[in-house]
Each structure stands twice: as C-alpha cells, then as structure tokens.
PDB file of C-alpha atoms and ligand atoms in Angstrom:
ATOM      1  CA  MET A   1      11.113  -8.038  13.087  1.00 96.00           C
ATOM      2  CA  LYS A   2      11.910  -5.863  10.348  1.00 96.00           C
ATOM      3  CA  LEU A   3      11.716  -7.014   7.027  1.00 97.00           C
ATOM      4  CA  GLN A   4      12.150  -4.656   3.834  1.00 97.00           C
ATOM      5  CA  LEU A   5       9.771  -5.245   0.386  1.00 98.00           C
ATOM      6  CA  PHE A   6      12.306  -6.117  -2.891  1.00 98.00           C
ATOM      7  CA  SER A   7      11.185  -6.329  -6.169  1.00 98.00           C
ATOM      8  CA  PHE A   8      12.066 -10.079  -7.413  1.00 98.00           C
ATOM      9  CA  THR A   9      12.539 -11.336 -11.091  1.00 98.00           C
ATOM     10  CA  CYS A  10      11.890 -15.061 -11.881  1.00 98.00           C
ATOM     11  CA  ALA A  11      14.740 -16.860 -13.559  1.00 98.00           C
ATOM     12  CA  GLU A  12      12.195 -19.482 -14.984  1.00 98.00           C
ATOM     13  CA  CYS A  13       9.581 -17.404 -16.312  1.00 98.00           C
ATOM     14  CA  GLY A  14      10.563 -13.774 -16.294  1.00 98.00           C
ATOM     15  CA  SER A  15       7.694 -12.541 -13.953  1.00 98.00           C
ATOM     16  CA  VAL A  16       7.976  -9.801 -11.393  1.00 98.00           C
ATOM     17  CA  PHE A  17       6.693  -9.548  -8.036  1.00 98.00           C
ATOM     18  CA  THR A  18       7.239  -8.023  -4.439  1.00 98.00           C
ATOM     19  CA  ALA A  19       8.117 -10.117  -1.142  1.00 98.00           C
ATOM     20  CA  PHE A  20       9.337  -8.950   1.858  1.00 97.00           C
ATOM     21  CA  ASP A  21      12.805 -10.010   3.015  1.00 96.00           C
ATOM     22  CA  THR A  22      16.095  -9.151   4.982  1.00 96.00           C
ATOM     23  CA  PRO A  23      16.464  -5.236   5.134  1.00 95.00           C
ATOM     24  CA  GLU A  24      19.544  -3.882   3.346  1.00 92.00           C
ATOM     25  CA  ASP A  25      20.587  -2.623   6.662  1.00 89.00           C
ATOM     26  CA  GLY A  26      19.339  -5.714   8.734  1.00 81.00           C
ATOM     27  CA  TYR A  27      22.860  -6.680   9.938  1.00 86.00           C
ATOM     28  CA  GLY A  28      23.229  -9.965  11.237  1.00 92.00           C
ATOM     29  CA  ASP A  29      19.021 -10.217  11.361  1.00 95.00           C
ATOM     30  CA  PHE A  30      18.006 -12.653   8.583  1.00 95.00           C
ATOM     31  CA  LEU A  31      14.866 -13.701   7.370  1.00 96.00           C
ATOM     32  CA  VAL A  32      15.478 -17.609   6.649  1.00 97.00           C
ATOM     33  CA  ARG A  33      13.143 -19.729   4.302  1.00 97.00           C
ATOM     34  CA  SER A  34      12.613 -23.280   3.514  1.00 98.00           C
ATOM     35  CA  HIS A  35      12.681 -24.942   0.201  1.00 97.00           C
ATOM     36  CA  VAL A  36       9.768 -25.686  -1.784  1.00 96.00           C
ATOM     37  CA  ALA A  37       7.376 -24.219   0.980  1.00 96.00           C
ATOM     38  CA  ALA A  38       8.916 -21.093   1.484  1.00 96.00           C
ATOM     39  CA  SER A  39       8.230 -20.948   5.041  1.00 97.00           C
ATOM     40  CA  GLU A  40       9.975 -17.980   7.115  1.00 98.00           C
ATOM     41  CA  ALA A  41      12.459 -18.216  10.279  1.00 98.00           C
ATOM     42  CA  ARG A  42      14.581 -15.699  12.257  1.00 98.00           C
ATOM     43  CA  LEU A  43      18.111 -16.063  12.301  1.00 97.00           C
ATOM     44  CA  LEU A  44      20.026 -13.225  14.637  1.00 97.00           C
ATOM     45  CA  ALA A  45      23.550 -14.118  13.564  1.00 95.00           C
ATOM     46  CA  LEU A  46      25.611 -12.084  15.519  1.00 95.00           C
ATOM     47  CA  ILE A  47      24.032 -13.773  18.928  1.00 97.00           C
ATOM     48  CA  ASP A  48      23.038 -17.014  17.284  1.00 98.00           C
ATOM     49  CA  PRO A  49      25.362 -20.303  19.190  1.00 97.00           C
ATOM     50  CA  VAL A  50      24.344 -23.102  16.070  1.00 98.00           C
ATOM     51  CA  TYR A  51      25.015 -20.756  13.637  1.00 98.00           C
ATOM     52  CA  ALA A  52      28.809 -20.046  15.543  1.00 98.00           C
ATOM     53  CA  GLU A  53      29.592 -23.453  15.775  1.00 98.00           C
ATOM     54  CA  VAL A  54      28.971 -24.422  12.288  1.00 98.00           C
ATOM     55  CA  ARG A  55      30.909 -21.780  11.415  1.00 97.00           C
ATOM     56  CA  SER A  56      34.118 -22.779  13.300  1.00 98.00           C
ATOM     57  CA  LEU A  57      33.119 -26.585  12.213  1.00 98.00           C
ATOM     58  CA  ILE A  58      33.966 -25.131   8.503  1.00 98.00           C
ATOM     59  CA  ALA A  59      37.137 -23.296   9.868  1.00 97.00           C
ATOM     60  CA  ALA A  60      38.270 -26.305  11.156  1.00 97.00           C
ATOM     61  CA  ASN A  61      37.149 -29.083   8.148  1.00 97.00           C
ATOM     62  CA  PRO A  62      39.238 -30.065   6.038  1.00 95.00           C
ATOM     63  CA  ARG A  63      37.585 -29.633   2.903  1.00 96.00           C
ATOM     64  CA  THR A  64      37.263 -25.954   4.073  1.00 96.00           C
ATOM     65  CA  ALA A  65      40.019 -25.067   6.118  1.00 95.00           C
ATOM     66  CA  PRO A  66      42.881 -23.971   3.865  1.00 94.00           C
ATOM     67  CA  LYS A  67      40.077 -21.745   2.153  1.00 94.00           C
ATOM     68  CA  LYS A  68      39.632 -18.182   2.337  1.00 95.00           C
ATOM     69  CA  ALA A  69      37.358 -16.574   5.055  1.00 95.00           C
ATOM     70  CA  GLY A  70      34.721 -15.312   1.809  1.00 96.00           C
ATOM     71  CA  LEU A  71      34.865 -19.324   0.517  1.00 96.00           C
ATOM     72  CA  GLN A  72      34.473 -20.280   4.266  1.00 97.00           C
ATOM     73  CA  ALA A  73      31.510 -17.861   4.834  1.00 96.00           C
ATOM     74  CA  HIS A  74      29.526 -18.876   1.012  1.00 96.00           C
ATOM     75  CA  ALA A  75      30.035 -22.320   2.467  1.00 97.00           C
ATOM     76  CA  LEU A  76      28.232 -21.715   5.782  1.00 97.00           C
ATOM     77  CA  GLN A  77      25.649 -19.885   3.443  1.00 95.00           C
ATOM     78  CA  GLN A  78      25.532 -23.117   1.763  1.00 96.00           C
ATOM     79  CA  ILE A  79      25.169 -25.345   4.176  1.00 97.00           C
ATOM     80  CA  TYR A  80      24.167 -24.266   7.593  1.00 98.00           C
ATOM     81  CA  GLY A  81      19.933 -24.242   6.863  1.00 97.00           C
ATOM     82  CA  GLU A  82      20.443 -27.928   5.976  1.00 96.00           C
ATOM     83  CA  VAL A  83      22.945 -29.322   8.391  1.00 97.00           C
ATOM     84  CA  ALA A  84      21.744 -27.671  12.006  1.00 98.00           C
ATOM     85  CA  CYS A  85      18.412 -25.963  11.070  1.00 98.00           C
ATOM     86  CA  ASP A  86      14.691 -28.192  11.566  1.00 98.00           C
ATOM     87  CA  PRO A  87      13.147 -28.662   8.775  1.00 98.00           C
ATOM     88  CA  ASP A  88      10.009 -26.851   8.267  1.00 97.00           C
ATOM     89  CA  ARG A  89       6.455 -28.362   9.086  1.00 96.00           C
ATOM     90  CA  GLN A  90       6.362 -30.104   5.860  1.00 97.00           C
ATOM     91  CA  GLY A  91       9.794 -31.461   6.269  1.00 97.00           C
ATOM     92  CA  HIS A  92      11.687 -29.222   3.903  1.00 98.00           C
ATOM     93  CA  ALA A  93      15.050 -27.891   4.814  1.00 97.00           C
ATOM     94  CA  PHE A  94      15.726 -24.200   5.650  1.00 97.00           C
ATOM     95  CA  GLY A  95      18.229 -22.347   3.595  1.00 96.00           C
ATOM     96  CA  LEU A  96      20.208 -18.939   4.204  1.00 93.00           C
ATOM     97  CA  ASP A  97      19.941 -18.355   0.012  1.00 88.00           C
ATOM     98  CA  VAL A  98      16.631 -19.324  -0.364  1.00 96.00           C
ATOM     99  CA  GLN A  99      14.200 -16.872  -2.314  1.00 96.00           C
ATOM    100  CA  PRO A 100      10.630 -16.635  -2.304  1.00 97.00           C
ATOM    101  CA  ILE A 101       7.898 -18.384  -4.720  1.00 98.00           C
ATOM    102  CA  CYS A 102       7.431 -16.995  -7.803  1.00 98.00           C
ATOM    103  CA  PRO A 103       3.386 -16.739  -8.316  1.00 97.00           C
ATOM    104  CA  GLN A 104       3.391 -17.455 -11.540  1.00 98.00           C
ATOM    105  CA  CYS A 105       5.297 -21.006 -12.035  1.00 98.00           C
ATOM    106  CA  ALA A 106       6.041 -21.513  -7.833  1.00 96.00           C
ATOM    107  CA  SER A 107       9.705 -21.317  -8.729  1.00 97.00           C
ATOM    108  CA  GLN A 108      12.397 -20.403  -6.183  1.00 97.00           C
ATOM    109  CA  ARG A 109      15.058 -19.388  -8.286  1.00 97.00           C
ATOM    110  CA  MET A 110      15.127 -15.754  -8.915  1.00 97.00           C
ATOM    111  CA  ALA A 111      17.251 -13.548 -11.472  1.00 98.00           C
ATOM    112  CA  SER A 112      17.398 -11.038 -10.167  1.00 97.00           C
ATOM    113  CA  TRP A 113      15.971  -8.351  -6.774  1.00 97.00           C
ATOM    114  CA  GLU A 114      16.123  -4.939  -5.965  1.00 97.00           C
ATOM    115  CA  PRO A 115      14.524  -3.057  -2.980  1.00 98.00           C
ATOM    116  CA  VAL A 116      11.447  -1.111  -3.786  1.00 98.00           C
ATOM    117  CA  ALA A 117      11.554   2.638  -3.795  1.00 96.00           C
ATOM    118  CA  PRO A 118      10.712   4.309  -1.517  1.00 97.00           C
ATOM    119  CA  VAL A 119      11.384   1.900   0.711  1.00 96.00           C
ATOM    120  CA  GLN A 120       8.156  -0.173   1.944  1.00 97.00           C
ATOM    121  CA  THR A 121       9.347  -1.700   5.488  1.00 97.00           C
ATOM    122  CA  LEU A 122       6.652  -4.273   7.385  1.00 97.00           C
ATOM    123  CA  ASP A 123       7.597  -5.421  11.361  1.00 97.00           C
ATOM    124  CA  LYS A 124       6.430  -9.084  10.921  1.00 97.00           C
ATOM    125  CA  ASP A 125       6.278 -11.676  13.905  1.00 97.00           C
ATOM    126  CA  VAL A 126       8.773 -14.853  12.277  1.00 98.00           C
ATOM    127  CA  PRO A 127       9.556 -17.587  14.556  1.00 97.00           C
ATOM    128  CA  PRO A 128      13.094 -18.226  15.620  1.00 98.00           C
ATOM    129  CA  ILE A 129      15.031 -21.080  13.761  1.00 98.00           C
ATOM    130  CA  THR A 130      15.265 -24.008  15.870  1.00 98.00           C
ATOM    131  CA  TYR A 131      17.906 -26.634  16.558  1.00 98.00           C
ATOM    132  CA  ARG A 132      16.435 -29.566  18.334  1.00 98.00           C
ATOM    133  CA  ARG A 133      17.990 -32.528  15.289  1.00 96.00           C
ATOM    134  CA  TRP A 134      21.528 -30.570  15.897  1.00 98.00           C
ATOM    135  CA  MET A 135      21.081 -30.310  19.808  1.00 97.00           C
ATOM    136  CA  GLY A 136      20.608 -34.384  19.889  1.00 98.00           C
ATOM    137  CA  LEU A 137      23.946 -34.784  17.865  1.00 98.00           C
ATOM    138  CA  SER A 138      27.416 -35.485  19.401  1.00 98.00           C
ATOM    139  CA  LEU A 139      30.441 -33.352  18.424  1.00 97.00           C
ATOM    140  CA  SER A 140      31.917 -36.185  15.915  1.00 97.00           C
ATOM    141  CA  GLN A 141      28.089 -36.424  14.439  1.00 98.00           C
ATOM    142  CA  LYS A 142      28.175 -32.849  13.792  1.00 98.00           C
ATOM    143  CA  GLN A 143      31.511 -32.805  11.884  1.00 97.00           C
ATOM    144  CA  GLN A 144      30.639 -35.691  10.239  1.00 97.00           C
ATOM    145  CA  ALA A 145      27.591 -33.829   9.037  1.00 98.00           C
ATOM    146  CA  VAL A 146      29.190 -31.177   7.902  1.00 98.00           C
ATOM    147  CA  ASP A 147      31.762 -33.092   6.322  1.00 97.00           C
ATOM    148  CA  GLU A 148      28.968 -34.778   4.329  1.00 97.00           C
ATOM    149  CA  ALA A 149      27.192 -31.537   3.758  1.00 97.00           C
ATOM    150  CA  LEU A 150      30.419 -29.822   2.250  1.00 97.00           C
ATOM    151  CA  ARG A 151      31.458 -32.985  -0.262  1.00 96.00           C
ATOM    152  CA  HIS A 152      27.682 -33.012  -1.204  1.00 95.00           C
ATOM    153  CA  HIS A 153      28.307 -29.002  -2.404  1.00 95.00           C
ATOM    154  CA  GLY A 154      31.310 -30.137  -4.352  1.00 95.00           C
ATOM    155  CA  TRP A 155      33.998 -28.545  -1.258  1.00 95.00           C
ATOM    156  CA  SER A 156      37.032 -31.326  -1.914  1.00 90.00           C
ATOM    157  CA  SER A 157      39.706 -32.148   0.751  1.00 79.00           C
ATOM    158  CA  SER A 158      41.945 -32.669  -2.104  1.00 62.00           C
ATOM    159  CA  SER A 159      43.924 -29.827  -3.823  1.00 52.00           C
ATOM    160  CA  GLY A 160      43.402 -30.563  -7.115  1.00 45.00           C
ATOM    161  CA  VAL A 161      39.996 -29.584  -7.732  1.00 51.00           C
ATOM    162  CA  MET A 162      39.507 -25.950  -8.507  1.00 52.00           C
ATOM    163  CA  LEU A 163      36.488 -24.558  -6.182  1.00 54.00           C
ATOM    164  CA  PRO A 164      34.591 -20.967  -6.595  1.00 52.00           C
TER     165      PRO A 164
HETATM  166 ZN1   ZN B   1       8.189 -17.785 -12.157  1.00 73.91          ZN
END
C-alpha cells in the first residue's frame, strides 16, 4: 500500500520525529496500528464488509442511533479496532486513531502531525487486518460487543448526557 511521510510532535516529551502513515489522498485505504507495539495492518474501508457491518451496528445501537452521522463516524473510529479486529501477535488491540511510537519516550500520544514537504511516499507491504474472532460471533454477540464498547467510551443511551 502507498504510505506518506509525516512529521509528528510527541505530546509527552515534545520531540519531533517522522513516520510513514495513511497518505492524505489515500481515500479509504487506511494504515491501522496497534496500541503499545504499533503493529501495522491495512484496512480498505470502502470495500471491507466488517467495517461496514460495525458501522451499521453503531447506526442501529440505541446509544448512537439518535446521533448525527458525524458522531456515529466518530464512534466507529473509537471502537472498530478493539471490537472487530484481531489483536496483533502480542495481543494488543488495533485502532484507527492509534499513533506511531515516539522514539524518545515510547508514547503514542501526539500533539500534532503534518505532512513532510516535499511529499515523500513509500510503497510498503502491509498485511490486511483480520477478523477471525469477530467472524466467530453470532449477531447478538456482535451487537453486545458493540454496545459494551460504546458504553466503555462513554456513549450513554439516556438523553441526559451530553456527548462530543
Ligand atoms: Zn515522546
């Protein structure tokens, strides 16, 4: 897959480093990383059936069904990796919003990032994201997994709680 070089600024220690990531023009072709280990996998979001399935489960869940499309997309970004994707070989969950590892302090919390100019790209062989665990679940188990993940991220089904 095609990747693009970005400059990251670590939120913990402030150091600046470069890493390859999803290109700015990589429409629907995402690099997905795991927590802690930053293992890499590829998600072709426009044609991936599980990605679409999690999105529709979020659209049907009482916690998120009343929310606008933008908020449902935010929920999808929050829970897709941990709910549907197999963890990496060390058991760490993947996530769509997981950043690279700071070479100075090992944090994955970034203050900011921007494309390196001039643009630098890399054609890298990245394994596809897999769903063996998710494929073994029944529909009700999938609904329950999505509901628990949404609850864990603070999505309340009551109307009294304000969400981002
Ligand atoms: Zn750092």
